[in-house]
Coordinates of C-alpha atoms in Angstrom, one line a residue:
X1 CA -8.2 -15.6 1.1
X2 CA -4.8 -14.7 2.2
X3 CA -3.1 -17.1 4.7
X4 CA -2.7 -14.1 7.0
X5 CA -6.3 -13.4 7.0
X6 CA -7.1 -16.8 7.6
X7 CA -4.7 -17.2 10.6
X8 CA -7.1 -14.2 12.3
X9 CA -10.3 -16.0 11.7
X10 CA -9.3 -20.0 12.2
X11 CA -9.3 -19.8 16.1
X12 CA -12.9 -18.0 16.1
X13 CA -14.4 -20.6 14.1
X14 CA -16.6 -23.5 16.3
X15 CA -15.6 -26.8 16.3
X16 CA -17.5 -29.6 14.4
X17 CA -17.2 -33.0 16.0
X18 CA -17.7 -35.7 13.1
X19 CA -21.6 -37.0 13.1
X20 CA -21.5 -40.8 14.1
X21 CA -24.3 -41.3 12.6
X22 CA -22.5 -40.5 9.2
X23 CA -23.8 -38.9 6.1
X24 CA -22.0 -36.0 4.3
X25 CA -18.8 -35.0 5.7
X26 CA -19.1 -30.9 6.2
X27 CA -17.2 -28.9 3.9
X28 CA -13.9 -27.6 4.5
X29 CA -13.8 -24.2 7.2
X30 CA -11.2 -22.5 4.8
X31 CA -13.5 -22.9 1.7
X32 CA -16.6 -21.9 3.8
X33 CA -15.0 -18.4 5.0
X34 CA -13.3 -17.9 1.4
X35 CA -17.1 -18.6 -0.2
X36 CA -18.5 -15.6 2.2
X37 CA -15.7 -13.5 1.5
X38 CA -16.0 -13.6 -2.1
X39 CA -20.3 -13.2 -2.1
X40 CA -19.0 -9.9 0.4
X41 CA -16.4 -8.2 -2.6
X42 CA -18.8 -9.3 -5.3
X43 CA -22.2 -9.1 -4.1
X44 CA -23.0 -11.9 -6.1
X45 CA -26.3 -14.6 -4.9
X46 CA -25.3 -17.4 -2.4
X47 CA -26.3 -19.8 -4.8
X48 CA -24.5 -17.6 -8.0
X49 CA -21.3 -18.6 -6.8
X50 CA -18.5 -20.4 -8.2
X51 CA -18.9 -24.3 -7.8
X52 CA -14.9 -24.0 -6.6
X53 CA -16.3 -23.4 -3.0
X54 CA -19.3 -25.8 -2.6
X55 CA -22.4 -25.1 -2.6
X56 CA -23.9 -22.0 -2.3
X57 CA -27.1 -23.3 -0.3
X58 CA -25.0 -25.2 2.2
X59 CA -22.3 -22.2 2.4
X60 CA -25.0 -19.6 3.5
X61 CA -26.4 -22.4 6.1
X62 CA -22.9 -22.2 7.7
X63 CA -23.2 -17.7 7.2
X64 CA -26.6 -18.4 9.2
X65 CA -25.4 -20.4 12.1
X66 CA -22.4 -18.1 12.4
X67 CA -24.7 -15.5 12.2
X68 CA -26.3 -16.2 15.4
X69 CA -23.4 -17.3 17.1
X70 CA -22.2 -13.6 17.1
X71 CA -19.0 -15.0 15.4
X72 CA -19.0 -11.7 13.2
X73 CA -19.1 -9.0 16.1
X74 CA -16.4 -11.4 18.0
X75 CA -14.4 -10.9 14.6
X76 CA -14.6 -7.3 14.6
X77 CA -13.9 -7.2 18.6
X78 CA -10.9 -9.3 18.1
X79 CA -9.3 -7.2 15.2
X80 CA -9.7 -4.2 17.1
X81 CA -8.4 -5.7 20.1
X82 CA -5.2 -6.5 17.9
X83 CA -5.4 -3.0 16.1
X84 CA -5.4 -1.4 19.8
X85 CA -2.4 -3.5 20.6
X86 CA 0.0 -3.1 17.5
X87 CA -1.1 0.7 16.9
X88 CA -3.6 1.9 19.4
X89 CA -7.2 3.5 19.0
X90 CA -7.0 6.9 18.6
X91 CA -10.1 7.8 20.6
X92 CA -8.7 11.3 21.0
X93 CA -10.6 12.2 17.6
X94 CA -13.5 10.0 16.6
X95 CA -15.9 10.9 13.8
X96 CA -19.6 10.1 13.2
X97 CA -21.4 10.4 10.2
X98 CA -24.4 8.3 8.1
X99 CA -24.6 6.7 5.0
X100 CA -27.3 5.9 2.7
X101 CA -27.6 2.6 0.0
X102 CA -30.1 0.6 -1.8
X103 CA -32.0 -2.2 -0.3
X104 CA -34.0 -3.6 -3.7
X105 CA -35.5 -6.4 -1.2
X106 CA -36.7 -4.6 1.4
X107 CA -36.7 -6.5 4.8
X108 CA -36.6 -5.1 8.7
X109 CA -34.4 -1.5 8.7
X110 CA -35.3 -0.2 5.3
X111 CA -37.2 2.9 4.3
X112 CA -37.9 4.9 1.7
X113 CA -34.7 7.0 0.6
X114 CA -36.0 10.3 0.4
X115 CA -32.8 11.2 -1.7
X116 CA -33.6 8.3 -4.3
X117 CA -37.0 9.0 -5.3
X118 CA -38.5 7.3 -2.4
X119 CA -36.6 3.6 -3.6
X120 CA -36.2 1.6 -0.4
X121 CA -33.0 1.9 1.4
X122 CA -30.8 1.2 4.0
X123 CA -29.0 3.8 6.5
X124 CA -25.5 3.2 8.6
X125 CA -24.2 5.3 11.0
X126 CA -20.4 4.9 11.3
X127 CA -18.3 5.7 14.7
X128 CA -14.6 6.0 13.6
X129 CA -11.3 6.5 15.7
X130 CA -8.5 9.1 14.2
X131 CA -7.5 7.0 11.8
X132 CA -10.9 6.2 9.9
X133 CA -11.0 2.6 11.7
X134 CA -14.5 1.7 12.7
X135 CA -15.9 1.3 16.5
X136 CA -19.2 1.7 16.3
X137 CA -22.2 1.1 13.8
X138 CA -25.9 1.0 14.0
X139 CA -28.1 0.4 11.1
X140 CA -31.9 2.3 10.5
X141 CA -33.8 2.8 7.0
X142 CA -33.3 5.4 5.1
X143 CA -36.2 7.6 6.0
X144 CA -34.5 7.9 9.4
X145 CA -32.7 10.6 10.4
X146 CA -29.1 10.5 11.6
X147 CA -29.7 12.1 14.9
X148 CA -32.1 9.1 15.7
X149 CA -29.1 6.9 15.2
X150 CA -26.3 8.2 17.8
X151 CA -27.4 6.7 20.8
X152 CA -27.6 3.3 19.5
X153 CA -24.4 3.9 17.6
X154 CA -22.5 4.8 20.9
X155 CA -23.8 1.8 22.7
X156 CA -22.5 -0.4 19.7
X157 CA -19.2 -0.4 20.6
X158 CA -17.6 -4.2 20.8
X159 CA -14.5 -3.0 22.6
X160 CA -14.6 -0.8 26.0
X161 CA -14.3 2.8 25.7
X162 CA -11.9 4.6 28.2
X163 CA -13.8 7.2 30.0
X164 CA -13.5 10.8 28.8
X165 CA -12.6 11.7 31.8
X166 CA -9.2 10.9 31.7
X167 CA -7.6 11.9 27.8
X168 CA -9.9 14.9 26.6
X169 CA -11.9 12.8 23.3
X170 CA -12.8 15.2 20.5
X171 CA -16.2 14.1 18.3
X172 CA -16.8 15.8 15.2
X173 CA -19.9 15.2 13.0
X174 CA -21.1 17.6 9.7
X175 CA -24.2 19.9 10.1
X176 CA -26.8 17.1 10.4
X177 CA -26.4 16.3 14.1
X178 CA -26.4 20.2 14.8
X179 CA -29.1 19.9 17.4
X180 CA -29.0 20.7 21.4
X181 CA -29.7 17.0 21.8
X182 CA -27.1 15.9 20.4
X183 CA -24.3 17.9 22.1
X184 CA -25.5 17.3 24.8
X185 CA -25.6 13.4 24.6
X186 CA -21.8 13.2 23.6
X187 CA -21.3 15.9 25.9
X188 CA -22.4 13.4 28.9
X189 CA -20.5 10.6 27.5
X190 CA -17.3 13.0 27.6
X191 CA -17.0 14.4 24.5
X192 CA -15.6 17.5 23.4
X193 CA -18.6 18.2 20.2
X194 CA -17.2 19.8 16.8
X195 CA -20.3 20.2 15.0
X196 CA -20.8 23.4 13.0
X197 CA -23.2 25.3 13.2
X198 CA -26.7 25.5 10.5
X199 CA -26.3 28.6 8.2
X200 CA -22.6 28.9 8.9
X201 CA -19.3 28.5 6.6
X202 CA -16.7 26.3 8.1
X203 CA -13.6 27.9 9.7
X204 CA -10.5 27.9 7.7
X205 CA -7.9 25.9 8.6
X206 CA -5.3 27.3 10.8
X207 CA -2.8 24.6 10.0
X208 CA -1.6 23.3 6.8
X209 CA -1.3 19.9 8.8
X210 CA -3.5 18.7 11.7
X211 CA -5.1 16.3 13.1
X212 CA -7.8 14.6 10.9
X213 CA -11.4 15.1 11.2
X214 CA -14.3 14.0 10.0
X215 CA -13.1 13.0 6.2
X216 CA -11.6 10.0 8.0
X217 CA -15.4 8.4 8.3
X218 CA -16.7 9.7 5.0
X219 CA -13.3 7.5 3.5
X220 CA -14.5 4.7 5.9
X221 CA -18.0 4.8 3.8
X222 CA -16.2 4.8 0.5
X223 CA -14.2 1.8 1.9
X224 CA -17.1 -0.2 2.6
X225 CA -18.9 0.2 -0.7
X226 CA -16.2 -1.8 -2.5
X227 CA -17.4 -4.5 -0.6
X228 CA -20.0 -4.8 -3.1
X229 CA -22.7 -6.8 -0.6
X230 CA -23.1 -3.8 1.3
X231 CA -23.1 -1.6 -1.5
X232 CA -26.5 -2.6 -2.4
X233 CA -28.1 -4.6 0.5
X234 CA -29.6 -7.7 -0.7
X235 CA -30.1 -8.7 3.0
X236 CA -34.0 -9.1 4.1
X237 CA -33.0 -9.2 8.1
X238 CA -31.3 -7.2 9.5
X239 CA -29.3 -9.2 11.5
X240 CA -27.4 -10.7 8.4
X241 CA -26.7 -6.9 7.0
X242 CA -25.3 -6.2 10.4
X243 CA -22.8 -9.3 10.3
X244 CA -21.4 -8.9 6.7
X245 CA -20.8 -4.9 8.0
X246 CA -18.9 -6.4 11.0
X247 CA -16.9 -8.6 8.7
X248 CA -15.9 -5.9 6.4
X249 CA -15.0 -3.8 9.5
X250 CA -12.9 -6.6 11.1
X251 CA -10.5 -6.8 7.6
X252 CA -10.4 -3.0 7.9
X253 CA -9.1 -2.8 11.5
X254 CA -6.5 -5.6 10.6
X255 CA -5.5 -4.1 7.2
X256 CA -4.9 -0.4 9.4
X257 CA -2.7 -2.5 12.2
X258 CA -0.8 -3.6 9.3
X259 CA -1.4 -7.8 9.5
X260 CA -2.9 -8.1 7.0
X261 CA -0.2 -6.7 4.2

C-alpha cells in the first residue's frame, strides 16, 4: 500500500486504547488495511494469505468490525468528497448500467444467473458521474432484473446530489431499463432519460467528439473485476460484498482526482 493511499484511510480508522488487562497487543493498522487490500486484488482466502501481514483469522475479525462500523461507505464518502473538491462530479451526465458475476457460495443477494446456466450469481447496478467514477451501487442476485434495482441504486448515494433543478442532469442507460417506469422515476428525480428505444438502432453520432455516455460505466465494471474479490464473490452476506465494493470504489474516486498517482 502506497503511503498516499494510506494517508486517505489512517484518519478513518478507530482508535484502540491498549487493554489493561494485557494479553496480545493488536496488530499493526497499516498491516491490517494492506492484508485487506491484498485479499481485494487477489481474491485469495483470509486465511490463504501471506504470513507477512498476520494472521488471516485475526485480519478478517478487524474486516468484520469495520464492517459494521460503516468505515467502508465513510471511505468511499470521503474520496468523493475529495474527488468533488480537486475535480468536481460531473453530474451533468451520469450512467447506469448492471453487471453480472459468480457467487460459488451462495449467501443473501444471489440467484441463479440465467446467462450462466442457472450457476448462482451476484448482480451490481453501478451509478456513475461523466467521468466513469462511481456514486451509487446497489447489489441483487442475478435472477433480478435491472429495472428492480434503480430505485435502491438512486437512494445509495453517500454524498448529496444537487437537485436537478438547477444544472439540467442527463441519465443514460442501454435498452434494459426501456420501460415507462423507469423514465418516469429519473424523470421525477430531475433527469433528462437517454434510453433507446426496444427494436431500434442507435443514432449515429453527430460529433466526432462529445460528451461521454454510457461506455463510461461499462469501463467502471471492467475496472472493478481486476479487483479479483469482486470478480467472483466469495462473500456469503451481503453486507461484506457491499464493503469490499465501497473500498474498491473509494481507490477509484482517489485514483480519478489524481492523489493517488
Amino acid at each position: 500500500m502506497s503511503d498516499s493511499l494510506w494517508e486517505r484511510i489512517e484518519p478513518a480508522l478507530p482508535v484502540y486504547r491498549p487493554n489493561c488487562r494485557g494479553g496480545r497487543p493488536r496488530l499493526p493498522l497499516r498491516r491490517v488495511v494492506t492484508g485487506i487490500l491484498y485479499v481485494l486484488r487477489t481474491g485469495c482466502q483470509w486465511k490463504a494469505m501471506p504470513q507477512e501481514f498476520g494472521s488471516g483469522s485475526a485480519i478478517h475479525a478487524y474486516f468484520q468490525e469495520w464492517v459494521r462500523r460503516g468505515l467502508f461507505r465513510k471511505l468511499w464518502r470521503t474520496a468523493l468528497e475529495e474527488y468533488d473538491d480537486l475535480k468536481g462530479i460531473d453530474w451533468e451526465w451520469q450512467s447506469l448500467d448492471g453487471a453480472m458475476t459468480k457467487a460459488p457460495l451462495g449467501g443473501k443477494k444471489t440467484g441463479k444467473n440465467p446467462t450462466d446456466r442457472g450457476k448462482l450469481g451476484v448482480k451490481r447496478s453501478v451509478l456513475t458521474d461523466g467521468r466513469g467514477v462511481p456514486v451509487g451501487v446497489a447489489v441483487a442476485g442475478a435472477n433480478v432484473h435491472d429495472q428492480k434495482l434503480v430505485v435502491e441504486t438512486f437512494q445509495s448515494l453517500p454524498v448529496r446530489r444537487p437537485p436537478g433543478r438547477r444544472r439540467r442532469q442527463h441519465l443514460c442507460a442501454d435498452k434494459g431499463y426501456d420501460a415507462q417506469t423507469i423514465r418516469q422515476t429519473a424523470a421525477r428525480r430531475g433527469y433528462v432519460v437517454h434510453i433507446p428505444r426496444k427494436g431500434t438502432e442507435p443514432p449515429r453520432p453527430v460529433r466526432r467528439r462529445g460528451r461521454a455516455r454510457r461506455w463510461v460505466v461499462e469501463r467502471l465494471h471492467s475496472w472493478t473485476n481486476r479487483a479479483r474479490r469482486l470478480l467472483t464473490r466469495w462473500e456469503k452476506t451481503a453486507v461484506n460484498y457491499l464493503a469490499l465494493l465501497h473500498l474498491q470504489f473509494a481507490i477509484t474516486a482517489w485514483r480519478t482526482a489524481g492523489d493517488l498517482g
